[in-house]
């Protein structure tokens, strides 16, 4: 009996699972040899002293947490860079999400020139290269203040007090609103170009989500007499809310790639050849990213609506 | 008499009133929609300006002559436009050779990326196999984890490339693959290229959304698994394919982190070359004024983004539709 079974070969299910593994095999192998191995090595480096032998081999001796101690207590700029990078990220993420959802709602309406507007809003994704970004920033300075360097300086200093004394009006508002909120909003206005340029993909994703909402839901809402405001909160927002987490992950990862703390880690490893300390920097900043993702993910999951 | 007149006036007033009411409502409604579209117009034009103005600044400045750059009268429109910036940037960037190499590099990587990620995404979407959930968790880890965490280990891996001691068995010592494009290809072929996790995720979501019936039909007709994938599933996945193609091309083209890490040659990666353009102009051509150097960099940038803009203009409409239908939304 067993012999005939063997002759018959694997069952359909087994064959399916084998071909599934075959389809995924490149990724599995790649993940094992590039990612798992590298993560392991990063941790190993972070916990040990590395000395280069003359043969080009590395010698690792266990160092415990001493490099973590160095990073936080001895290194002159790590703590500050880390907190400022993480702080920037924590501030930018909700702003980018809010802005991209808002813009997606705008672009989802029917008006003339919609295609052109969409094309423009996606343009920043094409220009998302470090060298181009620096040049764009310089160019923005020059376009604001003519092209002579003198006027750029003048305009830059004027940027804080443009004609109207904004501080005065903000001071009036300060009576009514808490200062931190005002600071956040004025800060957001200052960051508008960063926010706009880094929300191209997110706008597209939200747009796609908006397009996929079934029109019959809106019909029902209309028949039941819902106002546009109610329709937004009861229909539109719940339907796009699953994409909040997707977009959040994308935003965090994307803004982390260009952050100062990564630049510091890179410099420490490749310029100063301090492999252990650099590994510590990357591990700590990675944990920081996970922390931010975790907190925002938790908050987002509270307002996310799942259909099933 | 007085009473009747009063009544008549009241009656007429009421009659008038419904008309008035209708009129009023209409006016309110049209004003509302007018205000709404005006608001939308202002907002969209304003933000488009934020996006486009620096780009415009770069394009315009790249035509400025030295006098224009310093003349306080010149704004946006150069008085004595010159193509000199482009001429010098063209030679210093070695534009046509490098661009050809770069496009070839980016295109081949994107094709590999597309094939591998589609395969893996399909595998995760349609098959049941042991540890599938954990393995898909690895895809998510790959999306979330900043690639910089594993920079140095990857660097050493390719510096002393010796998988299973095979290379050293043949050549006597480990191969140094750095400063060649090989590491990037090796990573991409194994589904761990630049942002490959995201592409796998997109394909996975898309294939999960396709009806099972089309696959079953092809099985019934006697097609094998791989044949079904190539002939039935791939033609149905055009929206995802367009999305992934554009994303992978753009990101690969703009990527500097992997290019720097693996020290890929300047002759292949344009963005690396662009990074050193300013110092080349300063040191080789002895143009010491940073404001003038900047103009050459602008010209270089215009030339660098030109191919991507052209591709985007052609793919734009299909791309945005493609994203809407591809798996990102799930």
CSV table of N, CA and C in Angstrom, one decimal, chain A residues 16-17 19-21 23-24 26-28 30-31 33-35 37-39 41-42 45 56 58 99 102-103 106-107 109 111 115 117-132 135-136 138-139 143 146-149 193 196 201 204-205 208-209 211-212 243 249-250 253-254 256 262 266 269-270 275 282 286 290 293, chain B residues 39-40 43-44 47-48 51-55 57-58 61 64 69-70 75-76 119-120 122-124 126-129 135 138-139 142-146 148-158 160 186-187 189-192 195 200 219 225 229 247 250-251 254 256 260-261 275 291 298 301 305 312 316-317 319-320 323-324 328-329:
chain,number,residue,atom,x,y,z
A,16,UNK,N,1.1,21.9,-4.8
A,16,UNK,CA,0.8,23.4,-4.8
A,16,UNK,C,1.8,24.1,-3.8
A,17,UNK,N,2.0,23.4,-2.7
A,17,UNK,CA,2.8,24.1,-1.7
A,17,UNK,C,4.3,24.1,-2.1
A,19,UNK,N,5.2,24.3,-5.3
A,19,UNK,CA,5.4,25.4,-6.3
A,19,UNK,C,5.3,26.7,-5.7
A,20,UNK,N,4.5,26.9,-4.7
A,20,UNK,CA,4.4,28.2,-4.0
A,20,UNK,C,5.8,28.5,-3.4
A,21,UNK,N,6.4,27.5,-2.8
A,21,UNK,CA,7.8,27.8,-2.2
A,21,UNK,C,8.7,28.1,-3.3
A,23,UNK,N,8.1,29.6,-6.1
A,23,UNK,CA,7.8,31.0,-6.6
A,23,UNK,C,8.5,32.0,-5.6
A,24,UNK,N,8.4,31.6,-4.3
A,24,UNK,CA,8.9,32.6,-3.3
A,24,UNK,C,10.4,32.3,-3.0
A,26,UNK,N,13.3,32.8,-4.5
A,26,UNK,CA,14.3,33.9,-4.6
A,26,UNK,C,14.3,34.8,-3.4
A,27,UNK,N,13.1,35.2,-2.9
A,27,UNK,CA,13.0,36.1,-1.8
A,27,UNK,C,13.5,35.4,-0.5
A,28,UNK,N,13.1,34.1,-0.4
A,28,UNK,CA,13.5,33.4,0.9
A,28,UNK,C,15.0,33.4,1.0
A,30,UNK,N,17.2,35.2,-0.6
A,30,UNK,CA,17.8,36.6,-0.5
A,30,UNK,C,17.6,37.1,0.9
A,31,UNK,N,16.5,36.9,1.5
A,31,UNK,CA,16.2,37.4,2.8
A,31,UNK,C,17.2,36.8,3.8
A,33,UNK,N,20.2,35.3,3.2
A,33,UNK,CA,21.7,35.6,3.1
A,33,UNK,C,21.9,37.1,3.2
A,34,UNK,N,21.0,37.9,2.8
A,34,UNK,CA,21.3,39.4,2.9
A,34,UNK,C,20.8,40.0,4.2
A,35,UNK,N,19.5,39.7,4.5
A,35,UNK,CA,19.0,40.4,5.7
A,35,UNK,C,19.3,39.7,7.0
A,37,UNK,N,21.4,37.4,7.9
A,37,UNK,CA,22.8,37.4,8.2
A,37,UNK,C,23.3,38.8,8.6
A,38,UNK,N,22.8,39.8,7.8
A,38,UNK,CA,23.3,41.2,8.1
A,38,UNK,C,22.8,41.7,9.4
A,39,UNK,N,21.6,41.4,9.7
A,39,UNK,CA,21.0,41.9,11.0
A,39,UNK,C,21.8,41.3,12.1
A,41,UNK,N,24.9,40.2,12.0
A,41,UNK,CA,26.2,40.8,12.1
A,41,UNK,C,26.2,42.2,12.7
A,42,UNK,N,25.1,43.0,12.4
A,42,UNK,CA,25.0,44.3,12.9
A,42,UNK,C,25.0,44.2,14.5
A,45,UNK,N,28.3,43.2,15.8
A,45,UNK,CA,29.3,44.4,15.8
A,45,UNK,C,29.0,45.3,16.9
A,56,UNK,N,43.6,41.1,7.2
A,56,UNK,CA,42.4,41.6,6.6
A,56,UNK,C,41.1,41.0,7.3
A,58,UNK,N,38.7,40.3,10.6
A,58,UNK,CA,38.3,41.1,11.7
A,58,UNK,C,38.3,40.2,13.0
A,99,UNK,N,-2.3,66.3,5.4
A,99,UNK,CA,-2.2,67.0,4.1
A,99,UNK,C,-2.5,66.1,2.9
A,102,UNK,N,-6.2,65.4,2.7
A,102,UNK,CA,-6.9,66.6,2.3
A,102,UNK,C,-6.7,66.8,0.8
A,103,UNK,N,-5.5,66.7,0.3
A,103,UNK,CA,-5.3,66.9,-1.1
A,103,UNK,C,-5.9,65.9,-2.0
A,106,UNK,N,-9.4,66.8,-2.4
A,106,UNK,CA,-9.5,67.9,-3.4
A,106,UNK,C,-9.4,67.3,-4.8
A,107,UNK,N,-8.4,66.5,-5.0
A,107,UNK,CA,-8.1,66.0,-6.4
A,107,UNK,C,-9.1,65.0,-6.8
A,109,UNK,N,-12.3,65.4,-6.5
A,109,UNK,CA,-13.5,66.1,-7.1
A,109,UNK,C,-13.3,66.3,-8.6
A,111,UNK,N,-13.1,68.5,-11.7
A,111,UNK,CA,-12.9,69.9,-12.1
A,111,UNK,C,-12.0,69.8,-13.3
A,115,UNK,N,-6.3,66.2,-14.4
A,115,UNK,CA,-5.2,65.4,-14.7
A,115,UNK,C,-3.9,66.1,-14.6
A,117,UNK,N,-3.3,68.6,-12.6
A,117,UNK,CA,-3.0,68.8,-11.2
A,117,UNK,C,-2.4,67.5,-10.6
A,118,UNK,N,-3.0,66.4,-10.9
A,118,UNK,CA,-2.5,65.1,-10.4
A,118,UNK,C,-1.1,64.9,-10.8
A,119,UNK,N,-0.8,65.2,-12.1
A,119,UNK,CA,0.6,65.0,-12.6
A,119,UNK,C,1.5,65.9,-11.8
A,120,UNK,N,1.1,67.1,-11.6
A,120,UNK,CA,2.0,68.0,-10.8
A,120,UNK,C,2.2,67.5,-9.4
A,121,UNK,N,1.2,67.0,-8.8
A,121,UNK,CA,1.3,66.6,-7.4
A,121,UNK,C,2.2,65.4,-7.2
A,122,UNK,N,2.3,64.6,-8.3
A,122,UNK,CA,3.2,63.5,-8.2
A,122,UNK,C,4.6,63.8,-8.6
A,123,UNK,N,4.8,64.9,-9.2
A,123,UNK,CA,6.2,65.3,-9.7
A,123,UNK,C,7.3,65.2,-8.6
A,124,UNK,N,7.0,65.6,-7.3
A,124,UNK,CA,8.1,65.5,-6.3
A,124,UNK,C,8.7,64.1,-6.2
A,125,UNK,N,7.9,63.1,-6.5
A,125,UNK,CA,8.4,61.7,-6.4
A,125,UNK,C,9.6,61.5,-7.4
A,126,UNK,N,9.4,62.1,-8.5
A,126,UNK,CA,10.5,62.0,-9.5
A,126,UNK,C,11.7,62.7,-9.1
A,127,UNK,N,11.6,63.7,-8.3
A,127,UNK,CA,12.7,64.6,-8.0
A,127,UNK,C,13.3,64.2,-6.6
A,128,UNK,N,13.0,63.0,-6.1
A,128,UNK,CA,13.3,62.7,-4.8
A,128,UNK,C,14.8,62.1,-4.7
A,129,UNK,N,15.7,62.8,-5.2
A,129,UNK,CA,17.1,62.4,-5.1
A,129,UNK,C,17.8,63.4,-4.2
A,130,UNK,N,18.8,62.9,-3.4
A,130,UNK,CA,19.4,63.9,-2.5
A,130,UNK,C,20.0,65.1,-3.2
A,131,UNK,N,20.8,64.8,-4.3
A,131,UNK,CA,21.5,65.9,-5.0
A,131,UNK,C,20.4,66.9,-5.6
A,132,UNK,N,19.4,66.3,-6.1
A,132,UNK,CA,18.4,67.2,-6.7
A,132,UNK,C,17.7,68.0,-5.6
A,135,UNK,N,19.7,71.0,-4.5
A,135,UNK,CA,19.6,72.0,-5.5
A,135,UNK,C,18.3,72.7,-5.5
A,136,UNK,N,17.2,72.0,-5.3
A,136,UNK,CA,15.9,72.6,-5.3
A,136,UNK,C,15.8,73.6,-4.2
A,138,UNK,N,18.2,75.3,-2.8
A,138,UNK,CA,18.9,76.5,-3.2
A,138,UNK,C,18.1,77.3,-4.2
A,139,UNK,N,17.5,76.6,-5.2
A,139,UNK,CA,16.7,77.3,-6.2
A,139,UNK,C,15.5,78.0,-5.6
A,143,UNK,N,14.6,81.9,-6.2
A,143,UNK,CA,13.4,82.3,-6.9
A,143,UNK,C,12.6,83.2,-6.0
A,146,UNK,N,14.8,86.9,-6.2
A,146,UNK,CA,15.6,87.2,-7.4
A,146,UNK,C,16.8,86.3,-7.4
A,147,UNK,N,17.7,86.6,-8.3
A,147,UNK,CA,18.8,85.6,-8.3
A,147,UNK,C,20.1,86.1,-7.8
A,148,UNK,N,20.2,87.4,-7.4
A,148,UNK,CA,21.5,87.8,-6.8
A,148,UNK,C,21.6,87.3,-5.4
A,149,UNK,N,22.7,86.9,-5.0
A,149,UNK,CA,22.9,86.3,-3.7
A,149,UNK,C,22.6,87.3,-2.6
A,193,UNK,N,6.9,73.3,2.3
A,193,UNK,CA,7.5,72.7,1.1
A,193,UNK,C,8.0,71.3,1.4
A,196,UNK,N,4.8,69.1,1.3
A,196,UNK,CA,4.3,68.9,0.0
A,196,UNK,C,5.1,68.0,-0.8
A,201,UNK,N,3.5,60.2,-3.0
A,201,UNK,CA,3.0,58.8,-3.0
A,201,UNK,C,1.8,58.7,-2.2
A,204,UNK,N,-1.3,59.8,-3.9
A,204,UNK,CA,-1.8,58.8,-4.9
A,204,UNK,C,-2.5,57.6,-4.2
A,205,UNK,N,-1.9,57.2,-3.1
A,205,UNK,CA,-2.5,56.0,-2.4
A,205,UNK,C,-3.9,56.4,-1.9
A,208,UNK,N,-6.4,56.6,-4.7
A,208,UNK,CA,-6.8,55.3,-5.1
A,208,UNK,C,-7.9,54.7,-4.2
A,209,UNK,N,-7.6,55.0,-2.9
A,209,UNK,CA,-8.6,54.5,-1.9
A,209,UNK,C,-10.0,55.2,-2.1
A,211,UNK,N,-11.1,56.4,-4.8
A,211,UNK,CA,-11.8,56.0,-6.0
A,211,UNK,C,-12.5,54.6,-5.8
A,212,UNK,N,-11.9,53.8,-4.9
A,212,UNK,CA,-12.4,52.5,-4.8
A,212,UNK,C,-13.7,52.4,-3.9
A,243,UNK,N,-6.0,52.7,4.9
A,243,UNK,CA,-4.8,53.1,4.3
A,243,UNK,C,-3.9,54.1,5.1
A,249,UNK,N,3.4,54.0,7.5
A,249,UNK,CA,4.6,53.2,7.4
A,249,UNK,C,5.5,53.8,6.3
A,250,UNK,N,4.8,54.1,5.2
A,250,UNK,CA,5.6,54.6,4.1
A,250,UNK,C,6.3,55.9,4.4
A,253,UNK,N,9.2,55.5,7.0
A,253,UNK,CA,10.4,54.9,6.4
A,253,UNK,C,11.1,55.9,5.4
A,254,UNK,N,10.2,56.5,4.6
A,254,UNK,CA,10.8,57.5,3.6
A,254,UNK,C,11.5,58.6,4.3
A,256,UNK,N,12.8,58.6,7.1
A,256,UNK,CA,14.0,58.1,7.9
A,256,UNK,C,15.2,58.0,7.0
A,262,UNK,N,20.9,58.9,10.3
A,262,UNK,CA,21.4,57.9,9.4
A,262,UNK,C,22.7,58.4,8.8
A,266,UNK,N,26.2,56.5,9.0
A,266,UNK,CA,27.0,56.3,7.8
A,266,UNK,C,28.4,56.8,7.9
A,269,UNK,N,30.6,54.9,10.4
A,269,UNK,CA,31.1,53.6,9.9
A,269,UNK,C,32.1,53.8,8.8
A,270,UNK,N,31.8,54.6,7.8
A,270,UNK,CA,32.6,54.6,6.6
A,270,UNK,C,33.7,55.6,6.6
A,275,UNK,N,33.2,50.9,13.4
A,275,UNK,CA,32.1,50.0,13.0
A,275,UNK,C,31.1,49.7,14.2
A,282,UNK,N,22.9,52.7,14.3
A,282,UNK,CA,21.8,52.2,13.4
A,282,UNK,C,20.8,51.4,14.2
A,286,UNK,N,17.0,52.5,14.5
A,286,UNK,CA,16.0,51.6,14.0
A,286,UNK,C,14.9,51.3,15.1
A,290,UNK,N,10.9,52.0,15.1
A,290,UNK,CA,9.9,51.1,15.4
A,290,UNK,C,9.0,51.6,16.5
A,293,UNK,N,6.7,54.1,14.9
A,293,UNK,CA,5.7,53.3,14.1
A,293,UNK,C,4.7,52.6,15.1
B,39,UNK,N,-12.1,78.2,-3.8
B,39,UNK,CA,-11.2,77.8,-2.8
B,39,UNK,C,-10.2,76.7,-3.3
B,40,UNK,N,-10.9,75.7,-4.0
B,40,UNK,CA,-10.1,74.6,-4.5
B,40,UNK,C,-9.0,75.1,-5.5
B,43,UNK,N,-6.2,76.8,-3.7
B,43,UNK,CA,-5.4,75.8,-3.0
B,43,UNK,C,-4.5,75.0,-4.0
B,44,UNK,N,-5.1,74.5,-5.0
B,44,UNK,CA,-4.4,73.7,-5.9
B,44,UNK,C,-3.3,74.5,-6.7
B,47,UNK,N,-0.4,75.2,-4.2
B,47,UNK,CA,0.5,74.1,-3.9
B,47,UNK,C,1.2,73.7,-5.1
B,48,UNK,N,0.6,73.8,-6.2
B,48,UNK,CA,1.3,73.5,-7.5
B,48,UNK,C,2.5,74.4,-7.6
B,51,UNK,N,5.3,73.4,-5.6
B,51,UNK,CA,6.0,72.2,-6.2
B,51,UNK,C,6.9,72.7,-7.4
B,52,UNK,N,6.2,73.5,-8.2
B,52,UNK,CA,6.9,73.8,-9.5
B,52,UNK,C,7.9,74.9,-9.4
B,53,UNK,N,7.7,75.9,-8.5
B,53,UNK,CA,8.6,77.0,-8.5
B,53,UNK,C,10.1,76.7,-8.4
B,54,UNK,N,10.5,75.8,-7.5
B,54,UNK,CA,11.9,75.6,-7.5
B,54,UNK,C,12.4,74.9,-8.7
B,55,UNK,N,11.6,74.1,-9.3
B,55,UNK,CA,11.9,73.4,-10.6
B,55,UNK,C,12.1,74.5,-11.7
B,57,UNK,N,12.7,77.6,-11.2
B,57,UNK,CA,13.9,78.3,-10.8
B,57,UNK,C,15.2,77.7,-11.4
B,58,UNK,N,15.2,76.4,-11.3
B,58,UNK,CA,16.4,75.6,-11.8
B,58,UNK,C,16.5,75.8,-13.3
B,61,UNK,N,17.3,79.4,-14.2
B,61,UNK,CA,18.7,79.8,-13.9
B,61,UNK,C,19.7,79.1,-14.7
B,64,UNK,N,21.1,81.3,-17.3
B,64,UNK,CA,21.6,82.7,-17.0
B,64,UNK,C,23.1,82.8,-17.4
B,69,UNK,N,23.2,86.5,-13.5
B,69,UNK,CA,23.2,86.0,-12.1
B,69,UNK,C,23.3,87.1,-11.1
B,70,UNK,N,24.1,88.1,-11.5
B,70,UNK,CA,24.4,89.2,-10.5
B,70,UNK,C,23.5,90.4,-10.7
B,75,UNK,N,14.8,88.9,-13.1
B,75,UNK,CA,14.0,88.0,-12.3
B,75,UNK,C,13.4,87.0,-13.3
B,76,UNK,N,13.6,85.8,-13.2
B,76,UNK,CA,13.0,84.7,-14.0
B,76,UNK,C,13.4,84.8,-15.5
B,119,UNK,N,6.8,37.3,-9.3
B,119,UNK,CA,6.8,35.9,-8.9
B,119,UNK,C,6.6,35.7,-7.4
B,120,UNK,N,7.3,36.4,-6.6
B,120,UNK,CA,7.2,36.2,-5.2
B,120,UNK,C,5.8,36.6,-4.7
B,122,UNK,N,3.1,36.6,-6.4
B,122,UNK,CA,2.2,35.6,-6.8
B,122,UNK,C,2.2,34.4,-5.8
B,123,UNK,N,3.5,34.0,-5.5
B,123,UNK,CA,3.7,32.9,-4.6
B,123,UNK,C,3.0,33.1,-3.3
B,124,UNK,N,3.1,34.3,-2.8
B,124,UNK,CA,2.5,34.6,-1.5
B,124,UNK,C,1.0,34.7,-1.6
B,126,UNK,N,-1.2,33.2,-3.8
B,126,UNK,CA,-2.0,32.1,-4.3
B,126,UNK,C,-1.7,30.7,-3.7
B,127,UNK,N,-0.6,30.6,-3.0
B,127,UNK,CA,-0.2,29.2,-2.6
B,127,UNK,C,-0.2,29.2,-1.1
B,128,UNK,N,-0.5,27.9,-0.6
B,128,UNK,CA,-0.4,27.7,0.8
B,128,UNK,C,0.9,26.9,1.1
B,129,UNK,N,1.7,27.3,1.9
B,129,UNK,CA,2.9,26.5,2.2
B,129,UNK,C,3.3,26.8,3.7
B,135,UNK,N,7.0,34.1,6.7
B,135,UNK,CA,7.8,34.6,5.6
B,135,UNK,C,7.2,35.9,5.1
B,138,UNK,N,8.4,38.6,7.0
B,138,UNK,CA,9.8,39.0,6.6
B,138,UNK,C,9.7,40.1,5.5
B,139,UNK,N,8.7,40.0,4.6
B,139,UNK,CA,8.5,41.0,3.6
B,139,UNK,C,8.2,42.3,4.3
B,142,UNK,N,11.1,43.8,5.8
B,142,UNK,CA,12.0,44.4,4.7
B,142,UNK,C,11.5,45.8,4.3
B,143,UNK,N,10.1,45.9,4.3
B,143,UNK,CA,9.6,47.3,4.0
B,143,UNK,C,9.9,48.3,5.1
B,144,UNK,N,9.7,47.8,6.4
B,144,UNK,CA,9.8,48.7,7.5
B,144,UNK,C,11.3,49.0,7.8
B,145,UNK,N,12.1,48.0,7.8
B,145,UNK,CA,13.5,48.2,8.3
B,145,UNK,C,14.3,49.1,7.4
B,146,UNK,N,14.9,50.2,7.9
B,146,UNK,CA,15.7,51.0,7.1
B,146,UNK,C,16.9,50.2,6.6
B,148,UNK,N,19.7,51.1,6.0
B,148,UNK,CA,20.9,51.5,6.6
B,148,UNK,C,21.4,50.7,7.7
B,149,UNK,N,20.4,50.0,8.4
B,149,UNK,CA,20.8,49.1,9.5
B,149,UNK,C,21.8,48.1,9.1
B,150,UNK,N,21.6,47.6,7.9
B,150,UNK,CA,22.5,46.5,7.4
B,150,UNK,C,23.5,46.9,6.4
B,151,UNK,N,23.8,48.2,6.4
B,151,UNK,CA,24.8,48.8,5.4
B,151,UNK,C,26.1,48.1,5.5
B,152,UNK,N,26.7,48.2,6.7
B,152,UNK,CA,28.1,47.7,6.8
B,152,UNK,C,28.2,46.2,6.6
B,153,UNK,N,27.3,45.4,7.2
B,153,UNK,CA,27.4,43.9,6.8
B,153,UNK,C,27.3,43.7,5.3
B,154,UNK,N,26.4,44.4,4.6
B,154,UNK,CA,26.3,44.2,3.2
B,154,UNK,C,27.6,44.6,2.5
B,155,UNK,N,28.2,45.7,3.0
B,155,UNK,CA,29.5,46.1,2.4
B,155,UNK,C,30.5,45.0,2.6
B,156,UNK,N,30.6,44.5,3.8
B,156,UNK,CA,31.7,43.4,4.0
B,156,UNK,C,31.3,42.2,3.2
B,157,UNK,N,30.0,41.9,3.1
B,157,UNK,CA,29.6,40.7,2.3
B,157,UNK,C,30.2,40.8,0.9
B,158,UNK,N,30.0,41.9,0.3
B,158,UNK,CA,30.4,42.0,-1.1
B,158,UNK,C,31.9,42.4,-1.3
B,160,UNK,N,34.1,40.8,0.5
B,160,UNK,CA,34.8,39.5,0.5
B,160,UNK,C,33.7,38.5,0.0
B,186,UNK,N,23.0,41.2,-7.9
B,186,UNK,CA,22.8,40.1,-7.0
B,186,UNK,C,21.7,40.2,-6.0
B,187,UNK,N,21.6,41.4,-5.4
B,187,UNK,CA,20.6,41.6,-4.5
B,187,UNK,C,19.2,41.7,-5.1
B,189,UNK,N,18.3,40.2,-7.9
B,189,UNK,CA,17.8,38.9,-8.4
B,189,UNK,C,17.2,38.1,-7.3
B,190,UNK,N,17.8,38.3,-6.1
B,190,UNK,CA,17.2,37.5,-4.9
B,190,UNK,C,16.1,38.2,-4.2
B,191,UNK,N,15.5,39.1,-4.9
B,191,UNK,CA,14.2,39.8,-4.4
B,191,UNK,C,14.5,40.7,-3.2
B,192,UNK,N,15.7,41.2,-3.0
B,192,UNK,CA,16.0,42.1,-1.9
B,192,UNK,C,16.6,43.4,-2.4
B,195,UNK,N,13.9,48.7,-2.3
B,195,UNK,CA,12.5,48.7,-2.0
B,195,UNK,C,11.7,47.6,-2.5
B,200,UNK,N,6.9,43.6,-3.8
B,200,UNK,CA,6.3,42.3,-3.5
B,200,UNK,C,4.9,42.5,-2.9
B,219,UNK,N,-6.0,25.7,-15.2
B,219,UNK,CA,-5.6,24.4,-14.8
B,219,UNK,C,-6.4,23.3,-15.4
B,225,UNK,N,1.5,25.2,-13.5
B,225,UNK,CA,1.5,26.4,-12.7
B,225,UNK,C,2.3,27.6,-13.3
B,229,UNK,N,1.0,31.2,-14.7
B,229,UNK,CA,1.5,32.5,-14.2
B,229,UNK,C,1.9,33.4,-15.3
B,247,UNK,N,7.8,53.1,-10.4
B,247,UNK,CA,8.4,53.3,-9.1
B,247,UNK,C,9.9,52.8,-9.1
B,250,UNK,N,12.2,55.0,-11.2
B,250,UNK,CA,12.5,56.3,-10.6
B,250,UNK,C,13.4,56.2,-9.4
B,251,UNK,N,13.0,55.3,-8.5
B,251,UNK,CA,13.8,55.2,-7.3
B,251,UNK,C,15.2,54.6,-7.5
B,254,UNK,N,17.2,57.5,-8.9
B,254,UNK,CA,17.6,58.6,-8.0
B,254,UNK,C,18.4,58.0,-6.8
B,256,UNK,N,21.0,57.0,-4.3
B,256,UNK,CA,22.4,57.3,-4.0
B,256,UNK,C,23.0,56.4,-2.9
B,260,UNK,N,26.4,54.6,-3.4
B,260,UNK,CA,27.5,55.0,-2.6
B,260,UNK,C,28.1,53.8,-1.8
B,261,UNK,N,27.2,53.0,-1.3
B,261,UNK,CA,27.6,51.9,-0.4
B,261,UNK,C,28.4,50.9,-1.2
B,275,UNK,N,26.6,64.7,-8.2
B,275,UNK,CA,27.1,65.1,-6.9
B,275,UNK,C,28.5,65.7,-6.9
B,291,UNK,N,28.3,80.9,-6.7
B,291,UNK,CA,27.0,81.2,-7.3
B,291,UNK,C,27.0,80.8,-8.8
B,298,UNK,N,22.8,73.4,-11.8
B,298,UNK,CA,21.4,73.4,-12.3
B,298,UNK,C,21.2,72.8,-13.7
B,301,UNK,N,21.3,69.2,-13.4
B,301,UNK,CA,20.1,68.6,-12.9
B,301,UNK,C,19.0,68.6,-13.9
B,305,UNK,N,17.1,65.1,-14.9
B,305,UNK,CA,15.7,64.7,-14.7
B,305,UNK,C,15.0,64.6,-16.0
B,312,UNK,N,7.8,59.9,-17.6
B,312,UNK,CA,6.6,60.1,-16.8
B,312,UNK,C,5.5,60.7,-17.6
B,316,UNK,N,2.2,58.8,-17.5
B,316,UNK,CA,1.5,59.5,-16.4
B,316,UNK,C,0.1,59.0,-16.3
B,317,UNK,N,-0.7,59.2,-17.4
B,317,UNK,CA,-2.1,58.9,-17.2
B,317,UNK,C,-2.3,57.4,-16.9
B,319,UNK,N,-0.2,55.5,-15.5
B,319,UNK,CA,0.3,55.2,-14.2
B,319,UNK,C,-0.6,55.5,-13.1
B,320,UNK,N,-1.3,56.7,-13.1
B,320,UNK,CA,-2.2,57.1,-12.0
B,320,UNK,C,-3.4,56.2,-12.0
B,323,UNK,N,-2.1,52.9,-10.5
B,323,UNK,CA,-2.1,52.9,-9.0
B,323,UNK,C,-3.4,52.7,-8.5
B,324,UNK,N,-4.4,53.3,-9.1
B,324,UNK,CA,-5.8,53.2,-8.6
B,324,UNK,C,-6.3,51.7,-8.6
B,328,UNK,N,-2.0,48.5,-4.3
B,328,UNK,CA,-1.6,49.3,-3.1
B,328,UNK,C,-2.8,49.4,-2.2
B,329,UNK,N,-4.0,49.6,-2.7
B,329,UNK,CA,-5.1,49.8,-1.9
B,329,UNK,C,-5.6,48.5,-1.2
